[in-house]
């Protein structure tokens, strides 16, 4: 793992996007002997049934790792979708992969940074840094900018080297493993590609 900054802080708020992707980031930060709290805030997830499955997986993981987790349990995608469409207004059709992800990162990281500041955490980070499919440079840039804005350090570590370990651990824990990133657009694209392969 690439560790861009040693952790002198005592308490870290870890944004968790889902159970499987959060295992190794939570364990890695725990190994640094920092008191961590998970933070499930993911209004991008669609539909409600999928949201509830991922929420339950995070709660299960929280119990297995004995890590406290603050969970936003209300399924309320309207604000997220309005912001996403507004941020990508110049495009026709649904916002493309990559462009829409930037809004998704920014929105969830900002809520995490604000929560960390309000609750007296020393730092914050995100399980998005575990995924091979996310844009690490953008996540890091946004996290550091938000950290300065809210007075809470953004803890960046490249967790991608733990990718396979996380997959194996999630299977051993029998956690729900999602089949698409989360938003309505990624779901539509995933199943559209599946239909193309079947024809």
mmCIF file of C-alpha atoms in Angstrom:
data_model
loop_
_atom_site.group_PDB
_atom_site.id
_atom_site.type_symbol
_atom_site.label_atom_id
_atom_site.label_comp_id
_atom_site.label_asym_id
_atom_site.label_seq_id
_atom_site.Cartn_x
_atom_site.Cartn_y
_atom_site.Cartn_z
ATOM 1 C CA UNK A 1 0.000 0.000 0.000
ATOM 2 C CA UNK A 2 1.112 3.522 -0.752
ATOM 3 C CA UNK A 3 0.791 5.562 2.425
ATOM 4 C CA UNK A 4 0.955 9.263 1.653
ATOM 5 C CA UNK A 5 0.910 10.379 5.265
ATOM 6 C CA UNK A 6 1.584 8.696 8.571
ATOM 7 C CA UNK A 7 -1.330 8.883 10.988
ATOM 8 C CA UNK A 8 -0.685 10.919 14.101
ATOM 9 C CA UNK A 9 -4.431 11.397 14.568
ATOM 10 C CA UNK A 10 -6.426 9.549 17.202
ATOM 11 C CA UNK A 11 -9.885 9.254 15.619
ATOM 12 C CA UNK A 12 -10.711 8.635 11.964
ATOM 13 C CA UNK A 13 -14.139 8.668 10.284
ATOM 14 C CA UNK A 14 -14.161 6.142 7.438
ATOM 15 C CA UNK A 15 -16.770 6.584 4.734
ATOM 16 C CA UNK A 16 -17.949 3.085 3.774
ATOM 17 C CA UNK A 17 -19.554 2.583 0.377
ATOM 18 C CA UNK A 18 -20.514 -1.058 0.940
ATOM 19 C CA UNK A 19 -19.532 -4.081 3.015
ATOM 20 C CA UNK A 20 -17.088 -5.905 0.706
ATOM 21 C CA UNK A 21 -15.129 -2.785 -0.283
ATOM 22 C CA UNK A 22 -14.859 -1.632 3.320
ATOM 23 C CA UNK A 23 -13.284 -4.711 4.906
ATOM 24 C CA UNK A 24 -9.649 -4.057 4.073
ATOM 25 C CA UNK A 25 -9.695 -0.243 4.518
ATOM 26 C CA UNK A 26 -11.259 -0.656 7.975
ATOM 27 C CA UNK A 27 -8.767 -3.356 8.929
ATOM 28 C CA UNK A 28 -5.824 -1.356 7.571
ATOM 29 C CA UNK A 29 -6.725 1.762 9.552
ATOM 30 C CA UNK A 30 -7.371 -0.371 12.645
ATOM 31 C CA UNK A 31 -3.858 -1.777 12.250
ATOM 32 C CA UNK A 32 -2.561 1.772 12.635
ATOM 33 C CA UNK A 33 -4.062 1.718 16.143
ATOM 34 C CA UNK A 34 -6.407 4.572 15.365
ATOM 35 C CA UNK A 35 -9.931 4.585 16.789
ATOM 36 C CA UNK A 36 -12.186 4.398 13.759
ATOM 37 C CA UNK A 37 -15.872 4.872 13.117
ATOM 38 C CA UNK A 38 -17.574 3.825 9.905
ATOM 39 C CA UNK A 39 -19.874 6.244 8.084
ATOM 40 C CA UNK A 40 -22.499 4.842 5.716
ATOM 41 C CA UNK A 41 -23.784 7.697 3.577
ATOM 42 C CA UNK A 42 -24.628 6.587 0.048
ATOM 43 C CA UNK A 43 -27.701 8.288 -1.469
ATOM 44 C CA UNK A 44 -26.423 7.240 -4.893
ATOM 45 C CA UNK A 45 -27.485 3.611 -4.380
ATOM 46 C CA UNK A 46 -30.568 2.559 -6.353
ATOM 47 C CA UNK A 47 -33.118 0.995 -6.046
ATOM 48 C CA UNK A 48 -34.322 0.831 -2.443
ATOM 49 C CA UNK A 49 -33.971 -2.964 -2.263
ATOM 50 C CA UNK A 50 -30.297 -2.659 -3.258
ATOM 51 C CA UNK A 51 -29.762 0.152 -0.765
ATOM 52 C CA UNK A 52 -31.140 -1.998 2.056
ATOM 53 C CA UNK A 53 -28.947 -4.978 1.102
ATOM 54 C CA UNK A 54 -25.802 -2.850 1.179
ATOM 55 C CA UNK A 55 -26.832 -1.180 4.417
ATOM 56 C CA UNK A 56 -27.341 -4.571 6.050
ATOM 57 C CA UNK A 57 -23.959 -5.791 4.777
ATOM 58 C CA UNK A 58 -22.281 -2.774 6.389
ATOM 59 C CA UNK A 59 -24.094 -3.414 9.674
ATOM 60 C CA UNK A 60 -22.999 -7.053 9.557
ATOM 61 C CA UNK A 61 -19.394 -6.034 8.897
ATOM 62 C CA UNK A 62 -19.565 -3.491 11.719
ATOM 63 C CA UNK A 63 -20.474 -6.294 14.108
ATOM 64 C CA UNK A 64 -17.858 -8.703 12.789
ATOM 65 C CA UNK A 65 -15.048 -6.147 13.115
ATOM 66 C CA UNK A 66 -16.444 -4.594 16.296
ATOM 67 C CA UNK A 67 -16.350 -1.156 14.688
ATOM 68 C CA UNK A 68 -18.966 1.490 15.432
ATOM 69 C CA UNK A 69 -20.763 2.713 12.316
ATOM 70 C CA UNK A 70 -22.893 5.804 11.808
ATOM 71 C CA UNK A 71 -25.534 4.803 9.265
ATOM 72 C CA UNK A 72 -27.806 7.056 7.240
ATOM 73 C CA UNK A 73 -30.618 4.563 6.830
ATOM 74 C CA UNK A 74 -33.157 6.655 4.961
ATOM 75 C CA UNK A 75 -33.443 5.857 1.270
ATOM 76 C CA UNK A 76 -33.598 9.376 -0.178
ATOM 77 C CA UNK A 77 -32.013 9.576 -3.645
ATOM 78 C CA UNK A 78 -33.844 12.701 -4.877
ATOM 79 C CA UNK A 79 -31.297 15.274 -3.655
ATOM 80 C CA UNK A 80 -28.414 13.234 -5.048
ATOM 81 C CA UNK A 81 -30.068 12.783 -8.451
ATOM 82 C CA UNK A 82 -30.986 16.468 -8.749
ATOM 83 C CA UNK A 83 -27.402 17.439 -7.977
ATOM 84 C CA UNK A 84 -26.023 14.881 -10.393
ATOM 85 C CA UNK A 85 -28.218 15.990 -13.283
ATOM 86 C CA UNK A 86 -27.434 19.653 -12.574
ATOM 87 C CA UNK A 87 -23.676 18.967 -12.512
ATOM 88 C CA UNK A 88 -23.853 17.232 -15.899
ATOM 89 C CA UNK A 89 -26.463 19.497 -17.505
ATOM 90 C CA UNK A 90 -24.492 20.176 -20.669
ATOM 91 C CA UNK A 91 -24.675 16.536 -21.757
ATOM 92 C CA UNK A 92 -27.618 14.945 -23.521
ATOM 93 C CA UNK A 93 -28.898 11.627 -22.238
ATOM 94 C CA UNK A 94 -27.734 10.209 -18.949
ATOM 95 C CA UNK A 95 -24.472 11.487 -17.471
ATOM 96 C CA UNK A 96 -21.539 9.353 -18.678
ATOM 97 C CA UNK A 97 -19.373 7.188 -16.486
ATOM 98 C CA UNK A 98 -16.495 9.234 -15.143
ATOM 99 C CA UNK A 99 -18.235 12.595 -15.269
ATOM 100 C CA UNK A 100 -21.082 11.493 -13.028
ATOM 101 C CA UNK A 101 -18.605 9.749 -10.693
ATOM 102 C CA UNK A 102 -16.913 13.063 -9.910
ATOM 103 C CA UNK A 103 -20.151 14.476 -8.536
ATOM 104 C CA UNK A 104 -20.748 11.260 -6.597
ATOM 105 C CA UNK A 105 -17.288 11.432 -4.988
ATOM 106 C CA UNK A 106 -17.634 15.108 -4.157
ATOM 107 C CA UNK A 107 -21.077 14.777 -2.609
ATOM 108 C CA UNK A 108 -20.288 11.823 -0.355
ATOM 109 C CA UNK A 109 -16.835 13.061 0.647
ATOM 110 C CA UNK A 110 -18.183 16.481 1.576
ATOM 111 C CA UNK A 111 -20.884 15.034 3.828
ATOM 112 C CA UNK A 112 -18.231 12.799 5.421
ATOM 113 C CA UNK A 113 -15.818 15.693 5.976
ATOM 114 C CA UNK A 114 -18.566 17.829 7.483
ATOM 115 C CA UNK A 115 -19.636 15.016 9.811
ATOM 116 C CA UNK A 116 -16.019 14.411 10.857
ATOM 117 C CA UNK A 117 -15.579 18.091 11.662
ATOM 118 C CA UNK A 118 -18.837 18.392 13.583
ATOM 119 C CA UNK A 119 -18.134 15.269 15.651
ATOM 120 C CA UNK A 120 -14.547 16.076 16.539
ATOM 121 C CA UNK A 121 -12.684 13.519 14.420
ATOM 122 C CA UNK A 122 -9.037 14.177 13.604
ATOM 123 C CA UNK A 123 -9.256 12.767 10.084
ATOM 124 C CA UNK A 124 -11.462 11.081 7.500
ATOM 125 C CA UNK A 125 -10.995 8.675 4.612
ATOM 126 C CA UNK A 126 -13.092 6.486 2.318
ATOM 127 C CA UNK A 127 -13.379 2.879 1.199
ATOM 128 C CA UNK A 128 -13.601 4.188 -2.373
ATOM 129 C CA UNK A 129 -9.800 4.079 -2.258
ATOM 130 C CA UNK A 130 -9.999 0.273 -2.233
ATOM 131 C CA UNK A 131 -11.615 -0.031 -5.657
ATOM 132 C CA UNK A 132 -9.605 -0.558 -8.818
ATOM 133 C CA UNK A 133 -12.447 1.082 -10.741
ATOM 134 C CA UNK A 134 -12.457 4.486 -9.027
ATOM 135 C CA UNK A 135 -10.409 7.567 -9.909
ATOM 136 C CA UNK A 136 -7.907 7.819 -7.074
ATOM 137 C CA UNK A 137 -6.292 11.078 -8.153
ATOM 138 C CA UNK A 138 -9.668 12.813 -8.149
ATOM 139 C CA UNK A 139 -10.727 11.282 -4.827
ATOM 140 C CA UNK A 140 -7.466 12.348 -3.245
ATOM 141 C CA UNK A 141 -7.661 15.886 -4.643
ATOM 142 C CA UNK A 142 -11.252 16.315 -3.461
ATOM 143 C CA UNK A 143 -10.551 14.779 -0.065
ATOM 144 C CA UNK A 144 -7.586 17.051 0.604
ATOM 145 C CA UNK A 145 -9.505 20.148 -0.533
ATOM 146 C CA UNK A 146 -12.468 19.253 1.676
ATOM 147 C CA UNK A 147 -10.140 18.470 4.560
ATOM 148 C CA UNK A 148 -8.754 21.997 4.381
ATOM 149 C CA UNK A 149 -12.254 23.461 4.129
ATOM 150 C CA UNK A 150 -13.590 21.634 7.176
ATOM 151 C CA UNK A 151 -10.390 21.543 9.228
ATOM 152 C CA UNK A 152 -10.137 17.738 9.255
ATOM 153 C CA UNK A 153 -7.193 15.905 7.704
ATOM 154 C CA UNK A 154 -7.899 13.633 4.714
ATOM 155 C CA UNK A 155 -6.071 10.360 5.217
ATOM 156 C CA UNK A 156 -5.095 8.966 1.829
ATOM 157 C CA UNK A 157 -3.883 5.399 1.414
ATOM 158 C CA UNK A 158 -3.943 3.367 -1.797
ATOM 159 C CA UNK A 159 -5.819 0.262 -0.622
ATOM 160 C CA UNK A 160 -5.954 -1.321 -4.101
ATOM 161 C CA UNK A 161 -3.143 -3.727 -3.280
ATOM 162 C CA UNK A 162 -5.586 -5.413 -0.887
ATOM 163 C CA UNK A 163 -8.178 -6.007 -3.625
ATOM 164 C CA UNK A 164 -8.017 -9.809 -3.726
ATOM 165 C CA UNK A 165 -7.762 -10.063 0.068
ATOM 166 C CA UNK A 166 -10.992 -8.102 0.327
ATOM 167 C CA UNK A 167 -12.790 -10.342 -2.148
ATOM 168 C CA UNK A 168 -11.769 -13.479 -0.287
ATOM 169 C CA UNK A 169 -12.645 -11.958 3.096
ATOM 170 C CA UNK A 170 -16.106 -10.872 1.928
ATOM 171 C CA UNK A 171 -16.844 -14.401 0.735
ATOM 172 C CA UNK A 172 -15.664 -15.889 4.026
ATOM 173 C CA UNK A 173 -17.897 -13.434 5.899
ATOM 174 C CA UNK A 174 -20.780 -14.240 3.556
ATOM 175 C CA UNK A 175 -21.416 -10.549 2.922
ATOM 176 C CA UNK A 176 -23.761 -9.425 0.174
ATOM 177 C CA UNK A 177 -21.683 -8.707 -2.940
ATOM 178 C CA UNK A 178 -23.238 -6.185 -5.293
ATOM 179 C CA UNK A 179 -23.091 -6.493 -9.066
ATOM 180 C CA UNK A 180 -22.829 -2.813 -10.042
ATOM 181 C CA UNK A 181 -21.379 0.391 -8.629
ATOM 182 C CA UNK A 182 -24.576 1.819 -7.178
ATOM 183 C CA UNK A 183 -26.425 4.539 -9.060
ATOM 184 C CA UNK A 184 -29.365 4.095 -11.425
ATOM 185 C CA UNK A 185 -27.094 4.773 -14.399
ATOM 186 C CA UNK A 186 -24.471 2.183 -13.470
ATOM 187 C CA UNK A 187 -27.259 -0.346 -12.895
ATOM 188 C CA UNK A 188 -28.758 0.346 -16.329
ATOM 189 C CA UNK A 189 -25.360 0.062 -18.016
ATOM 190 C CA UNK A 190 -24.490 -3.146 -16.206
ATOM 191 C CA UNK A 191 -27.652 -4.926 -17.278
ATOM 192 C CA UNK A 192 -27.535 -3.461 -20.789
ATOM 193 C CA UNK A 193 -24.036 -4.916 -21.212
ATOM 194 C CA UNK A 194 -25.225 -8.227 -19.798
ATOM 195 C CA UNK A 195 -28.017 -8.376 -22.400
ATOM 196 C CA UNK A 196 -25.559 -7.582 -25.187
ATOM 197 C CA UNK A 197 -23.314 -10.453 -24.153
ATOM 198 C CA UNK A 198 -26.289 -12.809 -24.081
ATOM 199 C CA UNK A 199 -27.271 -12.014 -27.690
#
